Amino acid sequence: MDSLLDILDALESPARGGSPGTAAALGRALGVCSTPGCRAVLGEPPETPERPPLVTPAQWQLLTELLRHDPATPERGAVLAPDGSTVALGPLLAGIEAGLRSGGFGPPLPTLEPPADPLLAVTIAEALGTSFLLAERGDGNATALGPDGCWDDVENPQNYTLRGPPSPVPDPVAIGAMDGVLLGARLARGPLPVAELLRGYYGTGNGSEEGRPPSSYRRRDFGALVGQGRLEKEVAAVLGVLRALSPAPELLRDVGTREVAAVARRAAREFSERYVECPAVVPRCLWGARPYRGTPTPLRPPLGSVFLHHTLEPARPCRTFGACARAMRDMQRFHQDTRGWDDIGY
């Protein structure tokens, strides 16, 4: 996220002639909005631009690699945020553009038929609807949500790898979509430079050790803003918009109203259970765990009981992902090297 914000600062700094909509428009030109529903809302992408003189060749290469959409490699186009979440930039920037245009900055958004919320359409509703349709019409082994993944180095992250076969909505896409909704709703109330918006939301460079950044509350805030019932309604609405396109996407050509309603209901329920109601679990690979010593025996569900155990150290709570990951590694090192245990005692 730090690297992205450096680029956005260069693109949108008023002192350098930038403006709040530059990053979102550039993202769409580079492939952020590539699906039929997103194009129906935000329009066809402009021609691929030349490198702006405000960014260096290295920054431009990174930006184009992050924003070029390829469904076959959903792990690309994601960045690690200070709260430890991995955020896909596609739905994030699409939500930011929809919010800016809804707030009067840029061309007005179209009126969709059947009526659908443009912000939810370009961030999460289309992705959820098509993902669950694909899963229902697959071979029974297809998944509609997840998986999560890990970075190669938590201190200097470069490459992200999913921990299993990807769905159209892996964890980074779900998180980027939730953030796109929240930040798009904020921008609908008035424009703000995107770098400033992201810096405040993710806590980058704003002394976030003293308090949790707003992104830490995305589950609570998204649930309050959208809710499962509204999400179900918007997934059904955007599938209706896709069916009305000419030509309609092949996936929807033989889909009836009842099937759309059933898909929307299941999609909203499972998304809400996984990403809104349940807190995120940080896998070992993401905080840089050492290997377990010996041969662990995996637990076999269903489990009779589960204990959630606090820890004595660190005495002061960690408030950033980097600090929390270091605390976990310190604890593991103490238990393995000093205590001689196979892993963290808990």
mmCIF file of C-alpha atoms in Angstrom:
data_model
loop_
_atom_site.group_PDB
_atom_site.id
_atom_site.type_symbol
_atom_site.label_atom_id
_atom_site.label_comp_id
_atom_site.label_asym_id
_atom_site.label_seq_id
_atom_site.Cartn_x
_atom_site.Cartn_y
_atom_site.Cartn_z
ATOM 1 C CA MET A 1 0.000 0.000 0.000
ATOM 2 C CA ASP A 2 2.894 2.377 0.713
ATOM 3 C CA SER A 3 4.179 1.953 -2.864
ATOM 4 C CA LEU A 4 0.715 2.582 -4.314
ATOM 5 C CA LEU A 5 0.237 5.729 -2.227
ATOM 6 C CA ASP A 6 3.566 7.125 -3.446
ATOM 7 C CA ILE A 7 2.286 6.772 -7.029
ATOM 8 C CA LEU A 8 -1.123 8.271 -6.220
ATOM 9 C CA ASP A 9 0.555 11.216 -4.489
ATOM 10 C CA ALA A 10 2.461 11.916 -7.687
ATOM 11 C CA LEU A 11 -0.671 11.585 -9.842
ATOM 12 C CA GLU A 12 -3.128 13.550 -7.723
ATOM 13 C CA SER A 13 -1.097 16.182 -5.920
ATOM 14 C CA PRO A 14 -2.737 19.576 -6.626
ATOM 15 C CA ALA A 15 0.708 21.144 -6.334
ATOM 16 C CA ARG A 16 1.788 19.081 -9.350
ATOM 17 C CA GLY A 17 -1.361 19.676 -11.360
ATOM 18 C CA GLY A 18 -3.177 16.490 -10.362
ATOM 19 C CA SER A 19 -6.865 16.057 -9.487
ATOM 20 C CA PRO A 20 -8.951 13.617 -7.365
ATOM 21 C CA GLY A 21 -10.269 11.575 -10.309
ATOM 22 C CA THR A 22 -6.931 10.864 -11.986
ATOM 23 C CA ALA A 23 -6.178 7.534 -10.306
ATOM 24 C CA ALA A 24 -9.642 6.045 -10.818
ATOM 25 C CA ALA A 25 -9.762 7.029 -14.502
ATOM 26 C CA LEU A 26 -6.262 5.667 -15.014
ATOM 27 C CA GLY A 27 -7.224 2.412 -13.333
ATOM 28 C CA ARG A 28 -10.154 1.950 -15.702
ATOM 29 C CA ALA A 29 -7.945 2.655 -18.710
ATOM 30 C CA LEU A 30 -5.542 -0.038 -17.522
ATOM 31 C CA GLY A 31 -8.244 -2.690 -17.072
ATOM 32 C CA VAL A 32 -9.826 -2.301 -13.631
ATOM 33 C CA CYS A 33 -13.377 -2.269 -15.066
ATOM 34 C CA SER A 34 -13.390 -5.208 -17.486
ATOM 35 C CA THR A 35 -16.688 -7.010 -16.752
ATOM 36 C CA PRO A 36 -20.009 -6.365 -18.575
ATOM 37 C CA GLY A 37 -21.757 -4.988 -15.498
ATOM 38 C CA CYS A 38 -18.927 -2.645 -14.584
ATOM 39 C CA ARG A 39 -18.786 -1.311 -18.139
ATOM 40 C CA ALA A 40 -22.547 -0.804 -18.127
ATOM 41 C CA VAL A 41 -22.122 1.441 -15.080
ATOM 42 C CA LEU A 42 -18.816 3.242 -15.656
ATOM 43 C CA GLY A 43 -18.683 3.048 -19.452
ATOM 44 C CA GLU A 44 -16.143 1.677 -21.883
ATOM 45 C CA PRO A 45 -12.539 2.198 -20.806
ATOM 46 C CA PRO A 46 -10.575 4.997 -22.410
ATOM 47 C CA GLU A 47 -7.538 4.228 -24.513
ATOM 48 C CA THR A 48 -4.479 2.991 -22.642
ATOM 49 C CA PRO A 49 -2.579 6.148 -21.715
ATOM 50 C CA GLU A 50 1.075 6.987 -22.016
ATOM 51 C CA ARG A 51 3.098 7.144 -18.823
ATOM 52 C CA PRO A 52 2.227 10.416 -17.038
ATOM 53 C CA PRO A 53 5.329 12.575 -16.589
ATOM 54 C CA LEU A 54 4.590 12.802 -12.850
ATOM 55 C CA VAL A 55 5.457 9.122 -12.241
ATOM 56 C CA THR A 56 8.784 7.387 -12.789
ATOM 57 C CA PRO A 57 9.177 4.485 -15.258
ATOM 58 C CA ALA A 58 9.495 2.046 -12.318
ATOM 59 C CA GLN A 59 6.309 3.401 -10.698
ATOM 60 C CA TRP A 60 4.467 3.170 -14.014
ATOM 61 C CA GLN A 61 5.540 -0.442 -14.499
ATOM 62 C CA LEU A 62 4.327 -1.349 -11.013
ATOM 63 C CA LEU A 63 0.999 0.442 -11.521
ATOM 64 C CA THR A 64 0.297 -1.251 -14.855
ATOM 65 C CA GLU A 65 1.145 -4.664 -13.402
ATOM 66 C CA LEU A 66 -1.189 -4.046 -10.452
ATOM 67 C CA LEU A 67 -4.130 -2.792 -12.500
ATOM 68 C CA ARG A 68 -4.139 -5.018 -15.584
ATOM 69 C CA HIS A 69 -7.021 -7.454 -15.059
ATOM 70 C CA ASP A 70 -6.497 -11.162 -15.769
ATOM 71 C CA PRO A 71 -9.143 -13.553 -14.371
ATOM 72 C CA ALA A 72 -6.631 -16.413 -14.605
ATOM 73 C CA THR A 73 -4.323 -14.768 -12.056
ATOM 74 C CA PRO A 74 -6.549 -13.117 -9.422
ATOM 75 C CA GLU A 75 -3.639 -12.973 -6.959
ATOM 76 C CA ARG A 76 -2.081 -10.213 -9.055
ATOM 77 C CA GLY A 77 -3.394 -6.725 -8.564
ATOM 78 C CA ALA A 78 -3.424 -6.944 -4.760
ATOM 79 C CA VAL A 79 -1.499 -5.024 -2.112
ATOM 80 C CA LEU A 80 -0.842 -5.625 1.576
ATOM 81 C CA ALA A 81 -2.487 -2.995 3.797
ATOM 82 C CA PRO A 82 -1.137 -1.870 7.200
ATOM 83 C CA ASP A 83 -3.943 -3.725 9.021
ATOM 84 C CA GLY A 84 -2.684 -7.034 7.559
ATOM 85 C CA SER A 85 -5.443 -7.421 4.974
ATOM 86 C CA THR A 86 -4.708 -8.081 1.319
ATOM 87 C CA VAL A 87 -6.719 -5.721 -0.876
ATOM 88 C CA ALA A 88 -7.508 -6.201 -4.577
ATOM 89 C CA LEU A 89 -7.237 -2.840 -6.318
ATOM 90 C CA GLY A 90 -9.820 -3.535 -9.041
ATOM 91 C CA PRO A 91 -13.019 -3.351 -6.960
ATOM 92 C CA LEU A 92 -11.439 -0.730 -4.693
ATOM 93 C CA LEU A 93 -10.768 1.729 -7.530
ATOM 94 C CA ALA A 94 -14.073 0.927 -9.258
ATOM 95 C CA GLY A 95 -15.903 1.842 -6.056
ATOM 96 C CA ILE A 96 -13.856 5.012 -5.717
ATOM 97 C CA GLU A 97 -14.756 6.114 -9.266
ATOM 98 C CA ALA A 98 -18.441 5.322 -8.730
ATOM 99 C CA GLY A 99 -18.392 7.337 -5.512
ATOM 100 C CA LEU A 100 -16.693 10.318 -7.116
ATOM 101 C CA ARG A 101 -19.160 10.374 -10.009
ATOM 102 C CA SER A 102 -22.113 9.907 -7.695
ATOM 103 C CA GLY A 103 -20.871 12.944 -5.783
ATOM 104 C CA GLY A 104 -20.815 15.063 -8.936
ATOM 105 C CA PHE A 105 -17.127 14.745 -9.779
ATOM 106 C CA GLY A 106 -17.000 13.563 -13.389
ATOM 107 C CA PRO A 107 -19.762 12.421 -15.778
ATOM 108 C CA PRO A 108 -23.022 11.324 -14.128
ATOM 109 C CA LEU A 109 -23.682 7.638 -13.622
ATOM 110 C CA PRO A 110 -26.366 5.993 -15.795
ATOM 111 C CA THR A 111 -29.765 4.924 -14.518
ATOM 112 C CA LEU A 112 -29.721 1.139 -14.537
ATOM 113 C CA GLU A 113 -32.681 -0.988 -15.579
ATOM 114 C CA PRO A 114 -33.831 -2.823 -13.570
ATOM 115 C CA PRO A 115 -32.839 -0.336 -10.852
ATOM 116 C CA ALA A 116 -29.550 -1.226 -9.146
ATOM 117 C CA ASP A 117 -27.078 0.631 -6.956
ATOM 118 C CA PRO A 118 -24.110 1.532 -9.217
ATOM 119 C CA LEU A 119 -21.644 1.484 -6.306
ATOM 120 C CA LEU A 120 -22.575 -2.038 -5.227
ATOM 121 C CA ALA A 121 -22.800 -3.202 -8.842
ATOM 122 C CA VAL A 122 -19.174 -2.358 -9.699
ATOM 123 C CA THR A 123 -17.691 -3.540 -6.408
ATOM 124 C CA ILE A 124 -19.374 -6.702 -5.124
ATOM 125 C CA ALA A 125 -22.850 -7.431 -6.551
ATOM 126 C CA GLU A 126 -21.821 -8.481 -10.078
ATOM 127 C CA ALA A 127 -18.819 -10.461 -8.845
ATOM 128 C CA LEU A 128 -20.924 -12.316 -6.258
ATOM 129 C CA GLY A 129 -23.787 -13.084 -8.627
ATOM 130 C CA THR A 130 -21.631 -14.428 -11.442
ATOM 131 C CA SER A 131 -19.386 -16.369 -9.038
ATOM 132 C CA PHE A 132 -22.300 -18.203 -7.427
ATOM 133 C CA LEU A 133 -23.915 -18.865 -10.815
ATOM 134 C CA LEU A 134 -20.674 -20.428 -12.040
ATOM 135 C CA ALA A 135 -20.405 -22.528 -8.880
ATOM 136 C CA GLU A 136 -23.989 -23.789 -9.181
ATOM 137 C CA ARG A 137 -23.558 -24.711 -12.835
ATOM 138 C CA GLY A 138 -20.151 -26.319 -12.369
ATOM 139 C CA ASP A 139 -19.172 -29.885 -11.600
ATOM 140 C CA GLY A 140 -20.033 -29.634 -7.923
ATOM 141 C CA ASN A 141 -16.443 -29.008 -6.859
ATOM 142 C CA ALA A 142 -16.369 -25.327 -7.789
ATOM 143 C CA THR A 143 -16.171 -22.793 -4.975
ATOM 144 C CA ALA A 144 -17.749 -19.357 -5.059
ATOM 145 C CA LEU A 145 -15.699 -17.621 -2.348
ATOM 146 C CA GLY A 146 -12.041 -17.660 -1.340
ATOM 147 C CA PRO A 147 -9.390 -18.776 -0.795
ATOM 148 C CA ASP A 148 -7.099 -16.565 1.249
ATOM 149 C CA GLY A 149 -3.366 -16.460 0.586
ATOM 150 C CA CYS A 150 0.066 -15.412 1.797
ATOM 151 C CA TRP A 151 2.836 -12.983 0.960
ATOM 152 C CA ASP A 152 6.393 -14.139 0.394
ATOM 153 C CA ASP A 153 7.837 -11.769 3.016
ATOM 154 C CA VAL A 154 5.783 -9.978 5.637
ATOM 155 C CA GLU A 155 8.424 -7.255 6.131
ATOM 156 C CA ASN A 156 9.001 -6.599 2.416
ATOM 157 C CA PRO A 157 6.043 -8.127 0.536
ATOM 158 C CA GLN A 158 6.541 -8.638 -3.190
ATOM 159 C CA ASN A 159 4.489 -11.638 -4.324
ATOM 160 C CA TYR A 160 1.125 -12.946 -3.155
ATOM 161 C CA THR A 161 0.032 -16.583 -3.596
ATOM 162 C CA LEU A 162 -3.457 -17.979 -3.088
ATOM 163 C CA ARG A 163 -3.709 -21.032 -0.825
ATOM 164 C CA GLY A 164 -5.904 -23.102 -3.119
ATOM 165 C CA PRO A 165 -7.857 -23.031 -6.407
ATOM 166 C CA PRO A 166 -9.187 -19.509 -6.978
ATOM 167 C CA SER A 167 -12.827 -18.536 -7.228
ATOM 168 C CA PRO A 168 -13.954 -15.315 -8.949
ATOM 169 C CA VAL A 169 -14.158 -13.814 -5.425
ATOM 170 C CA PRO A 170 -10.989 -14.767 -3.523
ATOM 171 C CA ASP A 171 -10.405 -13.037 -0.193
ATOM 172 C CA PRO A 172 -8.511 -10.010 -1.637
ATOM 173 C CA VAL A 173 -11.392 -9.295 -4.042
ATOM 174 C CA ALA A 174 -13.953 -9.539 -1.221
ATOM 175 C CA ILE A 175 -11.913 -7.180 0.966
ATOM 176 C CA GLY A 176 -11.236 -4.749 -1.895
ATOM 177 C CA ALA A 177 -14.948 -4.721 -2.703
ATOM 178 C CA MET A 178 -15.958 -3.979 0.888
ATOM 179 C CA ASP A 179 -13.426 -1.161 1.049
ATOM 180 C CA GLY A 180 -14.581 0.117 -2.355
ATOM 181 C CA VAL A 181 -18.153 0.339 -1.050
ATOM 182 C CA LEU A 182 -17.150 2.160 2.133
ATOM 183 C CA LEU A 183 -14.785 4.615 0.434
ATOM 184 C CA GLY A 184 -17.118 5.139 -2.527
ATOM 185 C CA ALA A 185 -19.913 6.047 -0.109
ATOM 186 C CA ARG A 186 -17.557 8.520 1.554
ATOM 187 C CA LEU A 187 -16.646 10.147 -1.778
ATOM 188 C CA ALA A 188 -20.307 10.449 -2.752
ATOM 189 C CA ARG A 189 -20.515 13.106 -0.021
ATOM 190 C CA GLY A 190 -17.690 15.160 -1.543
ATOM 191 C CA PRO A 191 -14.455 14.664 -3.530
ATOM 192 C CA LEU A 192 -11.124 14.050 -1.847
ATOM 193 C CA PRO A 193 -7.699 13.178 -3.300
ATOM 194 C CA VAL A 194 -7.570 9.376 -3.418
ATOM 195 C CA ALA A 195 -4.130 9.171 -1.779
ATOM 196 C CA GLU A 196 -5.397 11.225 1.160
ATOM 197 C CA LEU A 197 -8.533 9.082 1.398
ATOM 198 C CA LEU A 198 -6.586 5.797 1.390
ATOM 199 C CA ARG A 199 -3.943 7.060 3.786
ATOM 200 C CA GLY A 200 -6.574 8.020 6.340
ATOM 201 C CA TYR A 201 -8.556 4.795 5.894
ATOM 202 C CA TYR A 202 -5.671 2.326 6.046
ATOM 203 C CA GLY A 203 -3.644 4.256 8.589
ATOM 204 C CA THR A 204 -0.529 4.582 6.436
ATOM 205 C CA GLY A 205 1.750 7.244 7.850
ATOM 206 C CA ASN A 206 -0.817 8.706 10.269
ATOM 207 C CA GLY A 207 0.516 7.382 13.572
ATOM 208 C CA SER A 208 -1.730 4.330 13.511
ATOM 209 C CA GLU A 209 0.210 2.745 16.412
ATOM 210 C CA GLU A 210 -1.843 5.033 18.647
ATOM 211 C CA GLY A 211 -5.187 3.723 17.435
ATOM 212 C CA ARG A 212 -6.682 1.204 15.059
ATOM 213 C CA PRO A 213 -7.138 2.530 11.509
ATOM 214 C CA PRO A 214 -10.698 2.724 10.103
ATOM 215 C CA SER A 215 -9.976 -0.259 7.834
ATOM 216 C CA SER A 216 -9.847 -2.450 10.953
ATOM 217 C CA TYR A 217 -13.596 -1.881 11.294
ATOM 218 C CA ARG A 218 -14.554 -2.773 7.710
ATOM 219 C CA ARG A 219 -16.734 -5.731 8.786
ATOM 220 C CA ARG A 220 -18.739 -3.612 11.194
ATOM 221 C CA ASP A 221 -19.031 -0.624 8.847
ATOM 222 C CA PHE A 222 -19.871 -2.667 5.749
ATOM 223 C CA GLY A 223 -22.523 -4.606 7.648
ATOM 224 C CA ALA A 224 -24.085 -1.381 8.906
ATOM 225 C CA LEU A 225 -24.073 0.220 5.445
ATOM 226 C CA VAL A 226 -25.196 -2.729 3.343
ATOM 227 C CA GLY A 227 -26.559 -5.629 5.393
ATOM 228 C CA GLN A 228 -27.432 -9.095 4.121
ATOM 229 C CA GLY A 229 -30.932 -8.157 2.926
ATOM 230 C CA ARG A 230 -29.768 -5.225 0.860
ATOM 231 C CA LEU A 231 -26.869 -7.228 -0.556
ATOM 232 C CA GLU A 232 -29.273 -9.964 -1.677
ATOM 233 C CA LYS A 233 -31.484 -7.372 -3.374
ATOM 234 C CA GLU A 234 -28.533 -5.780 -5.200
ATOM 235 C CA VAL A 235 -27.091 -9.098 -6.400
ATOM 236 C CA ALA A 236 -30.490 -9.990 -7.895
ATOM 237 C CA ALA A 237 -30.778 -6.511 -9.427
ATOM 238 C CA VAL A 238 -27.375 -6.566 -11.105
ATOM 239 C CA LEU A 239 -28.035 -10.045 -12.518
ATOM 240 C CA GLY A 240 -31.197 -8.547 -13.988
ATOM 241 C CA VAL A 241 -29.127 -5.731 -15.501
ATOM 242 C CA LEU A 242 -26.777 -8.287 -17.052
ATOM 243 C CA ARG A 243 -29.700 -10.258 -18.501
ATOM 244 C CA ALA A 244 -30.993 -7.085 -20.135
ATOM 245 C CA LEU A 245 -27.693 -6.343 -21.896
ATOM 246 C CA SER A 246 -27.485 -6.948 -25.616
ATOM 247 C CA PRO A 247 -26.033 -9.436 -26.094
ATOM 248 C CA ALA A 248 -26.606 -10.918 -22.650
ATOM 249 C CA PRO A 249 -23.667 -12.800 -21.097
ATOM 250 C CA GLU A 250 -23.864 -16.487 -22.024
ATOM 251 C CA LEU A 251 -23.912 -17.472 -18.355
ATOM 252 C CA LEU A 252 -27.312 -15.754 -17.930
ATOM 253 C CA ARG A 253 -29.102 -16.632 -21.176
ATOM 254 C CA ASP A 254 -31.179 -19.477 -19.728
ATOM 255 C CA VAL A 255 -31.425 -18.237 -16.149
ATOM 256 C CA GLY A 256 -34.946 -17.595 -14.878
ATOM 257 C CA THR A 257 -36.171 -15.175 -12.235
ATOM 258 C CA ARG A 258 -36.436 -17.894 -9.564
ATOM 259 C CA GLU A 259 -32.865 -19.030 -10.146
ATOM 260 C CA VAL A 260 -31.642 -15.432 -9.946
ATOM 261 C CA ALA A 261 -33.443 -14.985 -6.619
ATOM 262 C CA ALA A 262 -32.017 -18.244 -5.232
ATOM 263 C CA VAL A 263 -28.480 -17.374 -6.322
ATOM 264 C CA ALA A 264 -28.752 -13.878 -4.827
ATOM 265 C CA ARG A 265 -30.047 -15.266 -1.523
ATOM 266 C CA ARG A 266 -27.256 -17.826 -1.219
ATOM 267 C CA ALA A 267 -24.558 -15.371 -2.310
ATOM 268 C CA ALA A 268 -25.599 -12.710 0.202
ATOM 269 C CA ARG A 269 -25.898 -15.234 3.040
ATOM 270 C CA GLU A 270 -22.534 -16.935 2.470
ATOM 271 C CA PHE A 271 -20.673 -13.688 1.834
ATOM 272 C CA SER A 272 -22.107 -12.141 4.995
ATOM 273 C CA GLU A 273 -21.275 -15.205 7.091
ATOM 274 C CA ARG A 274 -17.692 -15.376 5.826
ATOM 275 C CA TYR A 275 -16.636 -11.740 5.518
ATOM 276 C CA VAL A 276 -19.001 -9.691 7.698
ATOM 277 C CA GLU A 277 -19.988 -11.842 10.678
ATOM 278 C CA CYS A 278 -16.726 -13.782 11.165
ATOM 279 C CA PRO A 279 -13.432 -12.041 11.972
ATOM 280 C CA ALA A 280 -10.531 -12.698 9.658
ATOM 281 C CA VAL A 281 -8.080 -15.429 10.703
ATOM 282 C CA VAL A 282 -4.444 -14.617 9.921
ATOM 283 C CA PRO A 283 -2.706 -17.776 8.643
ATOM 284 C CA ARG A 284 0.751 -18.758 9.915
ATOM 285 C CA CYS A 285 2.423 -18.015 6.604
ATOM 286 C CA LEU A 286 1.205 -14.418 6.734
ATOM 287 C CA TRP A 287 2.806 -13.579 10.090
ATOM 288 C CA GLY A 288 6.047 -15.380 9.168
ATOM 289 C CA ALA A 289 5.804 -18.450 11.411
ATOM 290 C CA ARG A 290 8.674 -20.918 11.646
ATOM 291 C CA PRO A 291 7.852 -24.563 10.852
ATOM 292 C CA TYR A 292 6.367 -26.690 13.619
ATOM 293 C CA ARG A 293 8.926 -29.032 15.160
ATOM 294 C CA GLY A 294 7.995 -32.695 14.975
ATOM 295 C CA THR A 295 4.836 -33.992 13.319
ATOM 296 C CA PRO A 296 1.611 -32.229 14.331
ATOM 297 C CA THR A 297 -1.653 -34.139 14.375
ATOM 298 C CA PRO A 298 -4.434 -32.198 12.626
ATOM 299 C CA LEU A 299 -7.668 -31.822 14.553
ATOM 300 C CA ARG A 300 -10.690 -33.592 13.122
ATOM 301 C CA PRO A 301 -13.971 -31.635 13.171
ATOM 302 C CA PRO A 302 -16.464 -31.538 14.684
ATOM 303 C CA LEU A 303 -14.617 -30.414 17.810
ATOM 304 C CA GLY A 304 -16.110 -30.746 21.277
ATOM 305 C CA SER A 305 -14.696 -27.385 22.385
ATOM 306 C CA VAL A 306 -12.292 -24.655 21.335
ATOM 307 C CA PHE A 307 -10.260 -22.423 23.671
ATOM 308 C CA LEU A 308 -9.302 -18.872 22.712
ATOM 309 C CA HIS A 309 -6.263 -17.996 24.837
ATOM 310 C CA HIS A 310 -4.859 -14.556 25.576
ATOM 311 C CA THR A 311 -1.121 -13.994 25.873
ATOM 312 C CA LEU A 312 0.946 -12.155 28.470
ATOM 313 C CA GLU A 313 3.293 -10.476 26.000
ATOM 314 C CA PRO A 314 3.465 -7.936 24.523
ATOM 315 C CA ALA A 315 2.307 -5.924 27.517
ATOM 316 C CA ARG A 316 1.226 -3.078 25.227
ATOM 317 C CA PRO A 317 -1.245 -4.053 22.506
ATOM 318 C CA CYS A 318 0.032 -4.099 18.938
ATOM 319 C CA ARG A 319 -2.012 -1.920 16.602
ATOM 320 C CA THR A 320 -0.421 -2.540 13.200
ATOM 321 C CA PHE A 321 0.000 -5.727 11.234
ATOM 322 C CA GLY A 322 3.793 -5.416 11.249
ATOM 323 C CA ALA A 323 3.938 -5.009 15.018
ATOM 324 C CA CYS A 324 1.506 -7.872 15.635
ATOM 325 C CA ALA A 325 3.391 -10.189 13.276
ATOM 326 C CA ARG A 326 6.682 -9.389 15.040
ATOM 327 C CA ALA A 327 5.054 -10.098 18.413
ATOM 328 C CA MET A 328 3.877 -13.503 17.175
ATOM 329 C CA ARG A 329 7.350 -14.365 15.893
ATOM 330 C CA ASP A 330 8.927 -13.273 19.189
ATOM 331 C CA MET A 331 6.519 -15.491 21.115
ATOM 332 C CA GLN A 332 7.213 -18.476 18.878
ATOM 333 C CA ARG A 333 10.977 -17.947 19.135
ATOM 334 C CA PHE A 334 10.770 -17.827 22.951
ATOM 335 C CA HIS A 335 8.639 -20.958 23.196
ATOM 336 C CA GLN A 336 10.746 -22.955 20.743
ATOM 337 C CA ASP A 337 14.266 -21.760 21.622
ATOM 338 C CA THR A 338 13.971 -21.057 25.360
ATOM 339 C CA ARG A 339 11.200 -23.437 26.436
ATOM 340 C CA GLY A 340 12.172 -26.147 23.961
ATOM 341 C CA TRP A 341 8.591 -26.676 22.812
ATOM 342 C CA ASP A 342 7.509 -27.779 19.348
ATOM 343 C CA ASP A 343 5.671 -24.508 18.721
ATOM 344 C CA ILE A 344 3.771 -21.754 20.533
ATOM 345 C CA GLY A 345 2.478 -23.522 23.648
ATOM 346 C CA TYR A 346 -1.162 -22.700 23.091
#
